[in-house]
């Protein structure tokens, strides 16, 4: 297994940055960036993409294929206890906080 991945950004190789320049004089290219694998990115999408913009381009281009992996055909729900409202105030103003708590007894 290699210690890097090529960035999967569809147009990574089209970004005008000097670190992407490769090749000899007369036949220079802009090349897709390598993404070095490390403990920080090994199990995340950052192991396949050099930047958030490359990830976003990929996700936008392939959104239908990506969501087909795990389709969401109905809403998910998290059971909660009946919310309570709490009034707070200080010398300047007052506000209400709605307390939400997961109902662990109905949690699956
Ligand atoms: Zn990239």
PDB file of C-alpha atoms and ligand atoms in Angstrom:
ATOM      1  CA  UNK A   1       0.000   0.000   0.000  1.00  0.00           C
ATOM      2  CA  UNK A   2       1.344   3.412  -0.897  1.00  0.00           C
ATOM      3  CA  UNK A   3       1.621   6.248   1.576  1.00  0.00           C
ATOM      4  CA  UNK A   4      -0.339   8.698  -0.536  1.00  0.00           C
ATOM      5  CA  UNK A   5      -3.481   9.084  -2.640  1.00  0.00           C
ATOM      6  CA  UNK A   6      -3.990  11.294  -5.626  1.00  0.00           C
ATOM      7  CA  UNK A   7      -6.503  14.005  -4.818  1.00  0.00           C
ATOM      8  CA  UNK A   8      -9.924  12.979  -6.119  1.00  0.00           C
ATOM      9  CA  UNK A   9     -10.984  16.561  -6.870  1.00  0.00           C
ATOM     10  CA  UNK A  10     -12.309  16.540 -10.446  1.00  0.00           C
ATOM     11  CA  UNK A  11     -10.430  19.718 -11.319  1.00  0.00           C
ATOM     12  CA  UNK A  12      -7.562  19.638  -8.832  1.00  0.00           C
ATOM     13  CA  UNK A  13      -5.159  19.625 -11.805  1.00  0.00           C
ATOM     14  CA  UNK A  14      -6.692  22.840 -13.136  1.00  0.00           C
ATOM     15  CA  UNK A  15      -5.987  25.027 -10.114  1.00  0.00           C
ATOM     16  CA  UNK A  16      -3.276  27.572 -10.789  1.00  0.00           C
ATOM     17  CA  UNK A  17      -0.859  27.024  -7.912  1.00  0.00           C
ATOM     18  CA  UNK A  18       2.920  26.677  -8.180  1.00  0.00           C
ATOM     19  CA  UNK A  19       3.005  23.454  -6.131  1.00  0.00           C
ATOM     20  CA  UNK A  20       1.094  21.680  -8.924  1.00  0.00           C
ATOM     21  CA  UNK A  21       3.639  22.543 -11.652  1.00  0.00           C
ATOM     22  CA  UNK A  22       5.527  19.487 -12.912  1.00  0.00           C
ATOM     23  CA  UNK A  23       7.502  18.518 -16.003  1.00  0.00           C
ATOM     24  CA  UNK A  24      10.497  19.757 -17.911  1.00  0.00           C
ATOM     25  CA  UNK A  25      10.879  23.091 -19.662  1.00  0.00           C
ATOM     26  CA  UNK A  26       8.706  23.213 -22.755  1.00  0.00           C
ATOM     27  CA  UNK A  27       6.234  20.606 -21.522  1.00  0.00           C
ATOM     28  CA  UNK A  28       5.121  21.819 -18.105  1.00  0.00           C
ATOM     29  CA  UNK A  29       1.813  20.636 -16.632  1.00  0.00           C
ATOM     30  CA  UNK A  30      -0.404  21.320 -13.667  1.00  0.00           C
ATOM     31  CA  UNK A  31      -0.719  17.951 -11.897  1.00  0.00           C
ATOM     32  CA  UNK A  32      -3.250  16.602  -9.420  1.00  0.00           C
ATOM     33  CA  UNK A  33      -1.898  16.959  -5.885  1.00  0.00           C
ATOM     34  CA  UNK A  34      -0.683  13.992  -3.853  1.00  0.00           C
ATOM     35  CA  UNK A  35      -2.290  13.605  -0.446  1.00  0.00           C
ATOM     36  CA  UNK A  36       0.140  12.082   2.044  1.00  0.00           C
ATOM     37  CA  UNK A  37      -1.447   9.634   4.467  1.00  0.00           C
ATOM     38  CA  UNK A  38      -0.930  10.234   8.157  1.00  0.00           C
ATOM     39  CA  UNK A  39      -2.650   9.424  11.425  1.00  0.00           C
ATOM     40  CA  UNK A  40      -4.705  12.589  11.213  1.00  0.00           C
ATOM     41  CA  UNK A  41      -6.290  11.940   7.792  1.00  0.00           C
ATOM     42  CA  UNK A  42      -6.072   8.146   7.451  1.00  0.00           C
ATOM     43  CA  UNK A  43      -9.728   7.411   8.181  1.00  0.00           C
ATOM     44  CA  UNK A  44     -11.337  10.540   6.811  1.00  0.00           C
ATOM     45  CA  UNK A  45     -12.105  12.115   3.463  1.00  0.00           C
ATOM     46  CA  UNK A  46      -9.021  14.258   3.955  1.00  0.00           C
ATOM     47  CA  UNK A  47      -7.017  11.187   2.911  1.00  0.00           C
ATOM     48  CA  UNK A  48      -8.529  11.450  -0.583  1.00  0.00           C
ATOM     49  CA  UNK A  49      -8.762  15.212  -1.071  1.00  0.00           C
ATOM     50  CA  UNK A  50      -6.133  17.946  -0.844  1.00  0.00           C
ATOM     51  CA  UNK A  51      -8.614  20.655   0.171  1.00  0.00           C
ATOM     52  CA  UNK A  52     -12.213  21.340   1.081  1.00  0.00           C
ATOM     53  CA  UNK A  53     -12.820  22.827  -2.350  1.00  0.00           C
ATOM     54  CA  UNK A  54     -11.657  19.611  -4.074  1.00  0.00           C
ATOM     55  CA  UNK A  55     -13.909  17.614  -1.738  1.00  0.00           C
ATOM     56  CA  UNK A  56     -16.847  19.938  -2.433  1.00  0.00           C
ATOM     57  CA  UNK A  57     -16.340  19.704  -6.202  1.00  0.00           C
ATOM     58  CA  UNK A  58     -16.294  15.912  -5.990  1.00  0.00           C
ATOM     59  CA  UNK A  59     -19.362  15.800  -3.734  1.00  0.00           C
ATOM     60  CA  UNK A  60     -21.291  18.202  -5.963  1.00  0.00           C
ATOM     61  CA  UNK A  61     -20.371  16.310  -9.139  1.00  0.00           C
ATOM     62  CA  UNK A  62     -21.176  12.845  -7.730  1.00  0.00           C
ATOM     63  CA  UNK A  63     -23.918  13.641  -5.190  1.00  0.00           C
ATOM     64  CA  UNK A  64     -26.368  11.161  -6.756  1.00  0.00           C
ATOM     65  CA  UNK A  65     -23.844   8.318  -6.820  1.00  0.00           C
ATOM     66  CA  UNK A  66     -22.693   9.076  -3.261  1.00  0.00           C
ATOM     67  CA  UNK A  67     -26.199   9.154  -1.782  1.00  0.00           C
ATOM     68  CA  UNK A  68     -27.090   5.959  -3.693  1.00  0.00           C
ATOM     69  CA  UNK A  69     -24.614   4.152  -1.392  1.00  0.00           C
ATOM     70  CA  UNK A  70     -26.868   4.779   1.615  1.00  0.00           C
ATOM     71  CA  UNK A  71     -30.187   6.213   0.406  1.00  0.00           C
ATOM     72  CA  UNK A  72     -32.302   8.178   2.887  1.00  0.00           C
ATOM     73  CA  UNK A  73     -35.882   7.343   1.954  1.00  0.00           C
ATOM     74  CA  UNK A  74     -37.471   8.364   5.217  1.00  0.00           C
ATOM     75  CA  UNK A  75     -36.729  10.758   8.063  1.00  0.00           C
ATOM     76  CA  UNK A  76     -34.780   9.553  11.082  1.00  0.00           C
ATOM     77  CA  UNK A  77     -35.935  10.487  14.567  1.00  0.00           C
ATOM     78  CA  UNK A  78     -34.245  10.852  17.933  1.00  0.00           C
ATOM     79  CA  UNK A  79     -36.647  10.313  20.847  1.00  0.00           C
ATOM     80  CA  UNK A  80     -36.573  13.213  23.318  1.00  0.00           C
ATOM     81  CA  UNK A  81     -38.168  13.991  26.641  1.00  0.00           C
ATOM     82  CA  UNK A  82     -40.802  16.740  26.616  1.00  0.00           C
ATOM     83  CA  UNK A  83     -38.800  19.959  26.254  1.00  0.00           C
ATOM     84  CA  UNK A  84     -38.751  22.388  29.174  1.00  0.00           C
ATOM     85  CA  UNK A  85     -38.311  26.152  28.942  1.00  0.00           C
ATOM     86  CA  UNK A  86     -36.020  28.036  31.275  1.00  0.00           C
ATOM     87  CA  UNK A  87     -36.035  31.781  31.706  1.00  0.00           C
ATOM     88  CA  UNK A  88     -32.654  33.509  32.136  1.00  0.00           C
ATOM     89  CA  UNK A  89     -31.734  37.129  32.607  1.00  0.00           C
ATOM     90  CA  UNK A  90     -28.868  39.436  33.367  1.00  0.00           C
ATOM     91  CA  UNK A  91     -28.686  43.199  33.849  1.00  0.00           C
ATOM     92  CA  UNK A  92     -29.063  43.843  30.095  1.00  0.00           C
ATOM     93  CA  UNK A  93     -31.637  41.445  28.804  1.00  0.00           C
ATOM     94  CA  UNK A  94     -33.536  38.217  29.361  1.00  0.00           C
ATOM     95  CA  UNK A  95     -33.919  35.139  27.217  1.00  0.00           C
ATOM     96  CA  UNK A  96     -35.501  31.718  27.174  1.00  0.00           C
ATOM     97  CA  UNK A  97     -33.590  28.483  26.788  1.00  0.00           C
ATOM     98  CA  UNK A  98     -35.406  25.382  25.608  1.00  0.00           C
ATOM     99  CA  UNK A  99     -33.882  22.290  27.201  1.00  0.00           C
ATOM    100  CA  UNK A 100     -33.753  19.248  24.958  1.00  0.00           C
ATOM    101  CA  UNK A 101     -32.759  15.878  26.346  1.00  0.00           C
ATOM    102  CA  UNK A 102     -32.560  12.560  24.536  1.00  0.00           C
ATOM    103  CA  UNK A 103     -34.919   9.947  25.958  1.00  0.00           C
ATOM    104  CA  UNK A 104     -32.417   7.129  26.487  1.00  0.00           C
ATOM    105  CA  UNK A 105     -35.239   4.691  27.376  1.00  0.00           C
ATOM    106  CA  UNK A 106     -36.617   4.990  23.829  1.00  0.00           C
ATOM    107  CA  UNK A 107     -33.225   5.220  22.138  1.00  0.00           C
ATOM    108  CA  UNK A 108     -32.586   2.301  19.801  1.00  0.00           C
TER     109      UNK A 108
HETATM  110 ZN1  LIG B   1      -7.137  18.599  -4.890  1.00  0.00          ZN
END
